Short mmCIF file of C-alpha atoms in Angstrom, two decimals:
data_model
loop_
_atom_site.label_atom_id
_atom_site.label_comp_id
_atom_site.label_asym_id
_atom_site.label_seq_id
_atom_site.Cartn_x
_atom_site.Cartn_y
_atom_site.Cartn_z
CA MET A 98 -0.03 0.05 -0.01
CA THR A 99 1.61 3.22 -0.97
CA GLU A 100 1.07 6.52 0.95
CA SER A 101 -0.14 8.43 -2.05
CA GLY A 102 -2.71 5.66 -2.87
CA CYS A 103 -4.35 6.06 0.63
CA TRP A 104 -4.68 9.69 1.35
CA SER A 105 -6.28 12.78 -0.36
CA VAL A 106 -5.79 16.30 1.00
CA ALA A 107 -7.78 17.77 -1.86
CA GLY A 108 -9.73 20.26 0.25
CA VAL A 109 -10.55 17.75 3.00
CA ASP A 110 -8.48 14.86 4.43
CA LEU A 111 -9.72 11.57 3.00
CA HIS A 112 -8.40 8.11 3.69
CA VAL A 113 -9.28 5.28 1.31
CA ASP A 114 -7.49 2.01 0.57
CA LEU A 115 -6.77 1.46 -3.17
CA ASP A 116 -4.95 -1.76 -2.74
CA ALA A 117 -8.03 -3.87 -2.25
CA ALA A 118 -8.81 -6.72 -4.83
CA GLY A 119 -10.96 -5.91 -7.96
CA GLY A 120 -9.14 -3.03 -9.40
CA ARG A 121 -8.61 0.60 -8.39
CA ARG A 122 -12.17 1.81 -9.30
CA ALA A 123 -13.75 -0.98 -7.28
CA ALA A 124 -11.31 -0.31 -4.38
CA LEU A 125 -12.26 3.41 -4.50
CA GLU A 126 -16.02 2.56 -4.46
CA HIS A 127 -15.50 0.07 -1.62
CA GLY A 128 -13.35 2.42 0.44
CA LEU A 129 -15.94 5.27 0.08
CA ARG A 130 -18.94 3.02 0.72
CA ASP A 131 -17.22 1.50 3.84
CA ALA A 132 -16.33 5.05 5.15
CA ILE A 133 -20.00 6.01 4.79
CA ARG A 134 -21.48 2.90 6.23
CA THR A 135 -19.20 3.02 9.39
CA GLY A 136 -19.76 6.72 9.98
CA ARG A 137 -16.26 7.88 9.18
CA LEU A 138 -17.89 9.98 6.44
CA LEU A 139 -20.90 11.63 7.99
CA SER A 140 -24.12 12.80 6.37
CA ARG A 141 -23.54 16.15 4.44
CA ALA A 142 -19.84 15.72 4.39
CA ARG A 143 -18.45 17.29 1.15
CA LEU A 144 -16.22 15.24 -0.92
CA PRO A 145 -13.24 16.55 -3.08
CA SER A 146 -14.01 17.30 -6.78
CA THR A 147 -13.31 14.50 -9.29
CA ARG A 148 -10.45 16.49 -10.69
CA ARG A 149 -8.73 17.10 -7.45
CA LEU A 150 -9.31 13.60 -5.97
CA ALA A 151 -8.06 12.01 -9.21
CA ALA A 152 -4.87 14.13 -9.02
CA GLU A 153 -4.29 13.28 -5.34
CA LEU A 154 -4.76 9.55 -5.76
CA GLY A 155 -3.06 9.07 -9.09
CA LEU A 156 -6.20 8.01 -10.85
CA SER A 157 -7.74 9.06 -14.03
CA ARG A 158 -10.80 11.49 -13.61
CA GLY A 159 -12.97 9.14 -15.42
CA THR A 160 -12.22 6.44 -12.81
CA VAL A 161 -13.21 8.76 -9.91
CA GLN A 162 -16.33 10.04 -11.85
CA ALA A 163 -17.45 6.42 -12.37
CA ALA A 164 -17.03 5.62 -8.71
CA TYR A 165 -18.92 8.67 -7.60
CA ASP A 166 -21.76 7.93 -10.17
CA GLN A 167 -22.09 4.42 -8.83
CA LEU A 168 -22.37 5.58 -5.19
CA THR A 169 -24.72 8.30 -6.23
CA ALA A 170 -26.97 5.57 -7.87
CA GLU A 171 -26.82 3.46 -4.78
CA GLY A 172 -27.97 6.51 -2.61
CA TYR A 173 -24.68 6.96 -0.71
CA LEU A 174 -23.83 10.27 -2.43
CA THR A 175 -25.78 13.25 -3.88
CA ALA A 176 -24.51 15.59 -6.50
CA ARG A 177 -25.88 18.83 -7.72
CA ARG A 178 -24.48 21.17 -10.39
CA GLY A 179 -22.64 24.01 -8.67
CA ALA A 180 -22.92 22.35 -5.16
CA GLY A 181 -20.48 19.50 -5.46
CA THR A 182 -20.77 16.02 -4.21
CA VAL A 183 -21.78 15.23 -0.56
CA VAL A 184 -22.63 12.23 1.55
CA ALA A 185 -26.37 11.66 1.34
CA ALA A 186 -28.62 11.44 4.38
CA PRO A 187 -28.96 7.69 5.55
CA LEU A 188 -31.87 5.67 4.29
CA ALA A 189 -33.85 3.27 6.52
CA GLY A 190 -32.57 -0.25 6.40
CA THR A 191 -29.19 0.59 4.81
CA GLY A 192 -27.20 -0.31 7.92
CA ARG A 193 -25.39 3.00 7.71
CA ALA A 194 -24.30 4.75 10.86
CA PRO A 195 -27.03 7.35 12.00
CA ALA A 196 -26.41 10.97 11.18
CA PRO A 197 -24.81 12.85 13.96
CA GLU A 198 -27.13 14.05 16.67
CA GLY A 199 -28.14 17.76 16.62
CA ARG A 200 -29.05 19.64 19.64
CA GLY A 201 -30.33 16.71 21.69
CA PRO A 202 -33.91 16.53 22.84
CA ALA A 203 -36.37 18.61 21.17
CA ALA A 204 -36.57 22.10 22.62
CA PRO A 205 -39.66 22.88 24.72
CA ALA A 206 -42.25 25.18 23.16
CA HIS A 207 -41.87 27.67 26.08
CA ASP A 208 -38.63 27.58 27.94
CA LEU A 209 -38.73 29.20 31.22
CA ARG A 210 -35.83 27.28 32.90
CA PRO A 211 -33.64 29.43 35.09
CA GLY A 212 -29.88 29.86 34.49
CA ASN A 213 -29.71 31.40 31.08
CA PRO A 214 -29.75 34.86 29.60
CA ASP A 215 -31.58 35.55 26.28
CA VAL A 216 -28.75 34.44 24.02
CA SER A 217 -30.46 35.85 20.98
CA THR A 218 -29.49 39.35 22.15
CA PHE A 219 -25.72 38.50 22.30
CA PRO A 220 -23.99 41.77 21.07
CA VAL A 221 -22.60 40.13 17.85
CA ALA A 222 -21.47 43.38 16.22
CA ALA A 223 -19.88 44.63 19.33
CA TRP A 224 -18.04 41.37 19.92
CA LEU A 225 -16.78 41.35 16.34
CA ARG A 226 -15.42 44.80 16.61
CA ALA A 227 -13.65 43.90 19.86
CA VAL A 228 -12.17 40.85 18.23
CA ARG A 229 -10.91 42.85 15.26
CA ARG A 230 -9.42 45.61 17.44
CA SER A 231 -7.71 43.32 19.94
CA LEU A 232 -6.41 40.78 17.40
CA GLY A 233 -5.37 43.50 14.91
CA SER A 234 -2.65 44.68 17.18
CA ALA A 235 -1.79 41.40 18.87
CA ALA A 236 1.76 40.25 18.92
CA PRO A 237 2.51 36.71 17.37
CA GLU A 238 3.16 35.25 21.00
CA THR A 239 -0.43 36.00 21.80
CA TYR A 240 -1.31 32.80 20.09
CA GLY A 241 1.09 30.60 22.14
CA TYR A 242 0.65 29.29 25.62
CA GLY A 243 -0.28 32.00 28.24
CA ASP A 244 -0.19 33.03 31.84
CA PRO A 245 -2.37 30.67 33.95
CA ARG A 246 -3.63 33.74 35.71
CA GLY A 247 -5.18 34.98 32.53
CA ARG A 248 -4.30 37.78 30.15
CA ILE A 249 -3.07 41.05 31.80
CA GLU A 250 -5.39 43.03 29.50
CA LEU A 251 -8.48 41.46 30.90
CA ARG A 252 -7.27 41.39 34.53
CA THR A 253 -6.48 45.03 34.37
CA ALA A 254 -9.80 45.81 32.77
CA LEU A 255 -11.69 43.83 35.38
CA THR A 256 -9.91 45.66 38.16
CA GLU A 257 -11.32 48.92 37.06
CA TYR A 258 -14.79 47.49 36.10
CA LEU A 259 -15.43 45.53 39.24
CA GLY A 260 -14.28 48.37 41.47
CA ARG A 261 -16.50 50.85 39.64
CA THR A 262 -19.60 48.58 39.34
CA ARG A 263 -19.45 46.06 42.21
CA GLY A 264 -17.30 47.72 44.89
CA VAL A 265 -14.69 45.10 44.55
CA VAL A 266 -11.26 45.63 46.01
CA ALA A 267 -9.18 44.23 43.24
CA HIS A 268 -5.65 44.37 41.63
CA PRO A 269 -4.65 42.51 38.46
CA GLY A 270 -2.21 40.43 40.62
CA ARG A 271 -5.02 39.03 42.62
CA ILE A 272 -7.36 38.11 39.59
CA VAL A 273 -7.30 34.72 38.00
CA ILE A 274 -9.29 34.06 34.83
CA THR A 275 -11.14 30.70 34.63
CA SER A 276 -13.07 28.77 32.12
CA GLY A 277 -16.43 29.49 33.75
CA TYR A 278 -17.67 29.57 37.35
CA VAL A 279 -17.70 25.83 37.67
CA GLN A 280 -13.99 25.67 37.20
CA ALA A 281 -13.46 28.44 39.75
CA LEU A 282 -15.59 26.71 42.32
CA ALA A 283 -13.80 23.40 41.73
CA LEU A 284 -10.33 24.93 42.04
CA LEU A 285 -11.30 26.63 45.34
CA ALA A 286 -12.91 23.41 46.69
CA ARG A 287 -9.79 21.42 45.89
CA LEU A 288 -7.70 24.01 47.58
CA VAL A 289 -9.84 23.86 50.71
CA ALA A 290 -9.48 19.93 50.69
CA GLU A 291 -5.71 20.10 50.15
CA ARG A 292 -5.42 22.41 53.14
CA GLY A 293 -7.07 19.93 55.36
CA GLY A 294 -10.63 21.31 55.20
CA ARG A 295 -13.48 18.78 55.34
CA THR A 296 -16.74 20.68 55.13
CA VAL A 297 -18.24 23.42 53.03
CA ALA A 298 -21.46 25.14 53.97
CA MET A 299 -23.75 25.82 50.98
CA GLU A 300 -27.05 27.64 50.82
CA ASP A 301 -30.15 25.44 51.14
CA PRO A 302 -32.06 25.85 48.89
CA GLY A 303 -29.41 26.12 46.22
CA LEU A 304 -28.05 24.68 43.02
CA GLY A 305 -27.43 20.98 43.32
CA PHE A 306 -24.92 20.78 40.57
CA HIS A 307 -22.61 23.21 42.46
CA ARG A 308 -22.96 21.07 45.53
CA GLU A 309 -21.87 18.16 43.45
CA VAL A 310 -18.92 20.01 42.10
CA VAL A 311 -17.66 20.54 45.77
CA ARG A 312 -18.52 16.96 46.75
CA ARG A 313 -16.40 15.58 44.00
CA ARG A 314 -13.39 17.37 45.57
CA GLY A 315 -13.72 15.10 48.59
CA LEU A 316 -15.51 17.65 50.78
CA GLU A 317 -18.71 17.30 52.79
CA VAL A 318 -21.43 19.71 51.90
CA VAL A 319 -23.46 20.87 54.95
CA PRO A 320 -26.74 22.89 54.42
CA LEU A 321 -26.79 26.57 55.25
CA PRO A 322 -30.53 27.36 55.55
CA VAL A 323 -31.95 30.50 53.98
CA ASP A 324 -34.81 32.68 55.01
CA GLY A 325 -36.26 36.03 54.19
CA ARG A 326 -32.94 37.68 55.23
CA GLY A 327 -30.68 35.35 53.30
CA ALA A 328 -28.35 32.70 54.65
CA ARG A 329 -28.62 32.09 58.45
CA CYS A 330 -24.97 32.76 59.07
CA ALA A 331 -25.29 31.95 62.83
CA GLU A 332 -25.58 28.34 61.72
CA LEU A 333 -22.19 28.12 59.93
CA GLY A 334 -20.64 26.34 62.83
CA ALA A 335 -17.37 24.62 62.23
CA ALA A 336 -17.39 24.66 58.45
CA ASP A 337 -14.09 25.27 56.63
CA ALA A 338 -15.62 27.29 53.96
CA ALA A 339 -18.99 28.83 52.82
CA VAL A 340 -20.29 29.43 49.33
CA VAL A 341 -23.08 32.20 49.29
CA THR A 342 -24.94 34.37 46.85
CA PRO A 343 -25.18 37.59 48.92
CA ALA A 344 -26.49 39.97 46.28
CA HIS A 345 -29.41 37.83 45.04
CA GLN A 346 -29.69 34.38 46.53
CA TYR A 347 -30.41 31.45 44.17
CA PRO A 348 -33.19 30.58 44.01
CA THR A 349 -35.12 32.43 46.61
CA GLY A 350 -34.09 35.80 45.21
CA VAL A 351 -33.40 37.52 48.67
CA PRO A 352 -30.36 39.56 49.42
CA LEU A 353 -28.16 38.90 52.40
CA HIS A 354 -29.14 41.23 55.18
CA PRO A 355 -26.47 43.78 56.29
CA ALA A 356 -26.24 42.27 59.85
CA ARG A 357 -25.70 38.78 58.34
CA ARG A 358 -23.10 40.11 55.92
CA ARG A 359 -21.08 41.31 58.92
CA GLU A 360 -21.65 38.11 60.84
CA LEU A 361 -20.41 36.03 57.89
CA THR A 362 -17.18 37.99 57.53
CA GLU A 363 -16.64 38.03 61.24
CA TRP A 364 -17.04 34.24 61.33
CA ALA A 365 -14.50 33.81 58.49
CA GLY A 366 -12.00 35.99 60.20
CA ALA A 367 -12.34 34.23 63.47
CA ARG A 368 -12.11 30.73 62.06
CA GLY A 369 -9.70 31.39 59.30
CA ALA A 370 -12.37 30.12 56.97
CA LEU A 371 -12.88 30.98 53.22
CA VAL A 372 -16.06 32.72 51.96
CA VAL A 373 -16.85 32.20 48.29
CA GLU A 374 -19.03 34.92 46.99
CA ASP A 375 -20.97 33.80 43.79
CA ASP A 376 -21.98 37.10 42.17
CA TYR A 377 -23.54 35.44 39.26
CA ASP A 378 -26.07 38.15 38.35
CA GLY A 379 -24.91 41.19 40.47
CA GLU A 380 -25.26 43.69 37.61
CA PHE A 381 -28.99 43.10 37.32
CA ARG A 382 -30.76 44.99 40.07
CA TYR A 383 -33.97 46.82 38.94
CA ASP A 384 -35.51 48.74 41.93
CA ARG A 385 -32.37 50.39 43.12
CA GLN A 386 -28.58 50.45 42.63
CA PRO A 387 -27.03 47.06 42.88
CA ILE A 388 -25.87 45.99 46.20
CA GLY A 389 -22.05 46.20 46.47
CA ALA A 390 -20.15 42.94 46.64
CA LEU A 391 -19.43 41.37 50.03
CA GLN A 392 -15.75 41.14 48.99
CA GLY A 393 -15.35 44.89 49.29
CA THR A 394 -15.97 44.77 52.99
CA ALA A 395 -13.63 41.82 53.64
CA PRO A 396 -11.09 41.16 50.80
CA ALA A 397 -8.86 39.04 53.12
CA GLN A 398 -11.70 36.50 53.84
CA VAL A 399 -13.76 36.51 50.59
CA ALA A 400 -13.02 34.97 47.13
CA TYR A 401 -15.08 36.88 44.71
CA LEU A 402 -16.34 34.87 41.62
CA GLY A 403 -18.02 36.53 38.57
CA THR A 404 -18.85 35.39 35.08
CA VAL A 405 -20.15 36.51 31.74
CA SER A 406 -22.50 33.56 31.62
CA LYS A 407 -25.51 35.67 32.65
CA SER A 408 -24.37 39.06 31.22
CA LEU A 409 -23.30 37.82 27.73
CA ALA A 410 -23.44 33.98 27.05
CA PRO A 411 -22.55 30.73 28.68
CA ALA A 412 -20.79 29.70 25.52
CA LEU A 413 -17.89 32.14 26.10
CA ARG A 414 -16.66 30.11 29.16
CA LEU A 415 -15.11 33.14 30.80
CA ALA A 416 -15.17 33.84 34.58
CA TRP A 417 -12.86 35.30 37.17
CA MET A 418 -11.75 34.97 40.67
CA VAL A 419 -10.63 37.90 42.92
CA LEU A 420 -8.72 36.26 45.64
CA PRO A 421 -7.26 36.99 49.09
CA GLU A 422 -3.44 37.56 48.66
CA GLU A 423 -2.45 34.37 50.33
CA LEU A 424 -4.57 32.23 47.93
CA VAL A 425 -3.27 33.54 44.68
CA ASP A 426 -0.14 31.38 44.21
CA PRO A 427 -1.74 28.08 45.29
CA VAL A 428 -4.75 28.74 43.17
CA VAL A 429 -2.54 29.62 40.08
CA ASP A 430 -0.64 26.44 40.61
CA LEU A 431 -3.91 24.47 40.57
CA LYS A 432 -5.02 26.27 37.50
CA LEU A 433 -1.77 25.62 35.71
CA HIS A 434 -2.22 21.87 36.24
CA ALA A 435 -5.89 21.84 35.49
CA ASP A 436 -5.76 23.15 31.88
CA HIS A 437 -2.74 25.50 31.80
CA HIS A 438 -4.71 28.60 30.91
CA THR A 439 -8.17 29.78 29.71
CA GLU A 440 -8.32 30.42 26.14
CA THR A 441 -6.83 33.66 25.10
CA LEU A 442 -8.70 35.15 22.23
CA GLY A 443 -11.99 35.54 24.13
CA GLN A 444 -10.09 37.23 26.96
CA LEU A 445 -8.71 39.86 24.65
CA ALA A 446 -12.19 40.53 23.12
CA LEU A 447 -13.74 40.87 26.47
CA ALA A 448 -11.04 43.23 27.65
CA GLU A 449 -11.67 45.35 24.59
CA MET A 450 -15.31 45.46 25.30
CA ILE A 451 -14.90 46.53 28.84
CA THR A 452 -12.34 49.22 28.20
CA GLY A 453 -14.37 50.59 25.30
CA HIS A 454 -17.50 50.47 27.46
CA ALA A 455 -19.38 48.39 24.91
CA TYR A 456 -19.85 45.93 27.90
CA ASP A 457 -21.49 48.70 30.00
CA ARG A 458 -23.89 49.66 27.11
CA HIS A 459 -24.93 45.94 26.70
CA ILE A 460 -25.47 45.52 30.40
CA ARG A 461 -27.79 48.73 30.52
CA ALA A 462 -29.71 47.45 27.56
CA ALA A 463 -30.15 43.98 29.06
CA ARG A 464 -31.16 45.39 32.46
CA MET A 465 -33.94 47.44 30.85
CA ARG A 466 -35.12 44.30 28.92
CA TYR A 467 -35.08 41.93 31.90
CA ARG A 468 -36.69 44.48 34.30
CA ARG A 469 -39.62 44.87 31.84
CA ARG A 470 -40.02 41.07 31.66
CA ARG A 471 -40.06 40.78 35.58
CA ASP A 472 -42.56 43.54 35.76
CA GLN A 473 -44.87 41.86 33.38
CA LEU A 474 -44.39 38.49 35.26
CA VAL A 475 -45.33 40.07 38.64
CA ALA A 476 -48.42 41.96 37.07
CA ARG A 477 -49.64 38.77 35.40
CA LEU A 478 -49.28 36.39 38.18
CA GLY A 479 -50.74 38.72 40.90
CA ALA A 480 -53.71 36.48 41.38
CA ALA A 481 -52.14 33.16 40.47
CA GLY A 482 -49.04 33.05 42.53
CA ARG A 483 -46.63 35.08 44.64
CA VAL A 484 -43.26 36.28 43.25
CA GLN A 485 -40.69 36.18 46.09
CA GLY A 486 -37.45 38.01 46.25
CA ILE A 487 -36.15 41.54 45.20
CA ALA A 488 -36.46 42.88 41.68
CA ALA A 489 -33.23 41.55 40.38
CA GLY A 490 -31.59 38.89 38.14
CA LEU A 491 -32.93 36.77 35.45
CA HIS A 492 -35.17 34.44 37.50
CA ALA A 493 -38.06 34.62 39.96
CA LEU A 494 -39.36 32.26 42.62
CA VAL A 495 -43.18 31.93 42.27
CA MET A 496 -44.50 30.32 45.50
CA LEU A 497 -47.53 28.08 45.17
CA PRO A 498 -50.48 28.50 47.81
CA GLU A 499 -50.14 26.49 50.99
CA GLY A 500 -53.34 24.75 50.27
CA GLY A 501 -52.06 23.42 46.93
CA PRO A 502 -51.42 22.58 44.19
CA VAL A 503 -48.05 21.10 44.88
CA GLU A 504 -45.20 20.89 42.27
CA ALA A 505 -45.98 17.25 41.52
CA ASP A 506 -49.51 18.28 40.50
CA LEU A 507 -48.00 20.63 37.85
CA HIS A 508 -45.37 18.51 36.27
CA ALA A 509 -47.53 16.67 33.81
CA ARG A 510 -49.67 19.77 33.05
CA ALA A 511 -46.42 21.75 32.20
CA ALA A 512 -45.08 18.97 30.00
CA ALA A 513 -48.32 18.69 28.12
CA ALA A 514 -48.25 22.45 27.59
CA GLY A 515 -44.62 22.29 26.31
CA LEU A 516 -43.62 24.48 29.25
CA ALA A 517 -40.17 23.86 30.88
CA LEU A 518 -39.66 25.40 34.39
CA GLY A 519 -37.36 25.09 37.39
CA TRP A 520 -38.92 23.46 40.40
CA LEU A 521 -38.05 24.55 43.98
CA ASP A 522 -38.12 20.99 45.26
CA ASP A 523 -35.07 20.26 43.11
CA HIS A 524 -32.99 22.81 44.89
CA TRP A 525 -33.18 21.46 48.54
CA GLN A 526 -30.33 19.38 49.80
CA ALA A 527 -32.56 16.80 51.35
CA PRO A 528 -35.35 15.22 49.23
CA HIS A 529 -38.87 16.57 49.73
CA ALA A 530 -40.07 13.27 51.17
CA THR A 531 -38.11 13.99 54.32
CA ALA A 532 -39.83 17.34 54.85
CA PRO A 533 -43.37 17.08 53.64
CA ASP A 534 -44.37 20.54 54.98
CA ARG A 535 -41.64 22.24 52.87
CA ARG A 536 -43.16 25.09 50.75
CA GLN A 537 -43.57 24.56 47.10
CA GLY A 538 -42.71 26.79 44.22
CA LEU A 539 -41.60 27.39 40.66
CA VAL A 540 -38.25 28.87 39.69
CA VAL A 541 -39.17 30.79 36.53
CA GLY A 542 -36.26 31.93 34.26
CA TYR A 543 -37.73 34.87 32.54
CA GLY A 544 -34.34 35.72 31.05
CA THR A 545 -34.33 32.67 28.92
CA PRO A 546 -36.88 33.10 26.09
CA ARG A 547 -36.17 35.14 23.03
CA GLU A 548 -37.78 38.50 23.07
CA ARG A 549 -40.38 37.37 20.48
CA ASP A 550 -41.15 34.25 22.50
CA TRP A 551 -41.59 35.86 25.96
CA PRO A 552 -45.26 36.89 25.54
CA ALA A 553 -46.33 33.33 24.65
CA ALA A 554 -44.29 31.75 27.38
CA LEU A 555 -45.80 34.14 30.00
CA ASP A 556 -49.20 33.25 28.66
CA ALA A 557 -48.40 29.47 28.99
CA LEU A 558 -47.28 30.04 32.62
CA ALA A 559 -50.31 32.02 33.54
CA ASP A 560 -52.59 29.36 31.99
CA LEU A 561 -50.84 26.60 34.00
CA LEU A 562 -51.28 28.35 37.36
CA ASP A 563 -54.86 29.41 36.47
CA GLY A 564 -55.79 25.91 35.43
CA ALA A 565 -54.38 24.47 38.59
CA GLY A 566 -56.44 26.78 40.80
#
């Protein structure tokens, strides 16, 4: 088997075995047919032109054309003038590998699940301008391996932005860029475990996935109860760290009361414990100026975590930690051995958006849009449910009446209406069966739908609650 007889690089890399019995045309047909059947060539994959493939494989163009014609006749390929030759969609009963999966299960008709912004409003034009400006002047070494702390351009931009908008006491040397909030939380949990810590207090109710991230680093998660004044910090006890959402507790939507903020930082200082501040949607406060970050009052005890997953889009995978001075070096070492560094090009674009104030403009526009949606939600559900929490963020907790219905009564009705929601019962650390008197509620992500889809989604939610009495 010769190397030139097995590979084509005519536009795409294509491996075929031309040494099979029956002649070179038959070998080409067999090789392509086998590649399609086994899924090595997927549906809609474009093949090289007959001229280029013939030149690459040392065949006549007529031989390649005859092979393409035969496979087209058998339904393996399709050819259209001006569009080239591509692998056809699989036919039932052909034994061919299925076409690659698309986006998974069908999307719900009305998506009100929490945790997402309206990604259809991603500022594409502003992002492209930022990419062009940042990469237009980038040095060649920009495209090599980088600093595990992150690009200095972004860390410098965040120092100014976080101090100005969130009251964070920051310095570029104390900021570490991560590939999303989950990586930041995982790194800090691992650090706590490596330093001998055993338990982390996490708000109850809270996000179960985040609890699992901490558990997988070998730590025990203990519940930190939440009431109308936020986390009950008097119950922190002997935990080695605490993870909290002070500005807008998830999912109840309440802020941490000033007295409890002081109690939390005093507890951390006395025990030498770490407070992890999850400021996941701190920019989005609608009834007043956003509450300043807890970190600004105790930078030596608090690790501040922020992200663009709610402000721009989860796909960017960009987040940041502002760390107490003593934690910077050990966290950087963990980051280095986790993934070396977070991707560079997105960091540069985000830094350009922040310094050019395009990021501020996007936040202001998003704040107005989400405030309007929340106001409409409160007005529409005034008789059907009670919206809990402050006017902030991208979600609201809609409490169900104490006399019913309960969440289980609504599951099937919501599914039948094509309505996807968050359920409060999924956020407790202990299953509902162990606390039958626990309040019931819906966690409604009003930030998720596209603007054009929001009115119909709100109608579907109101109909669900009205129909359940």
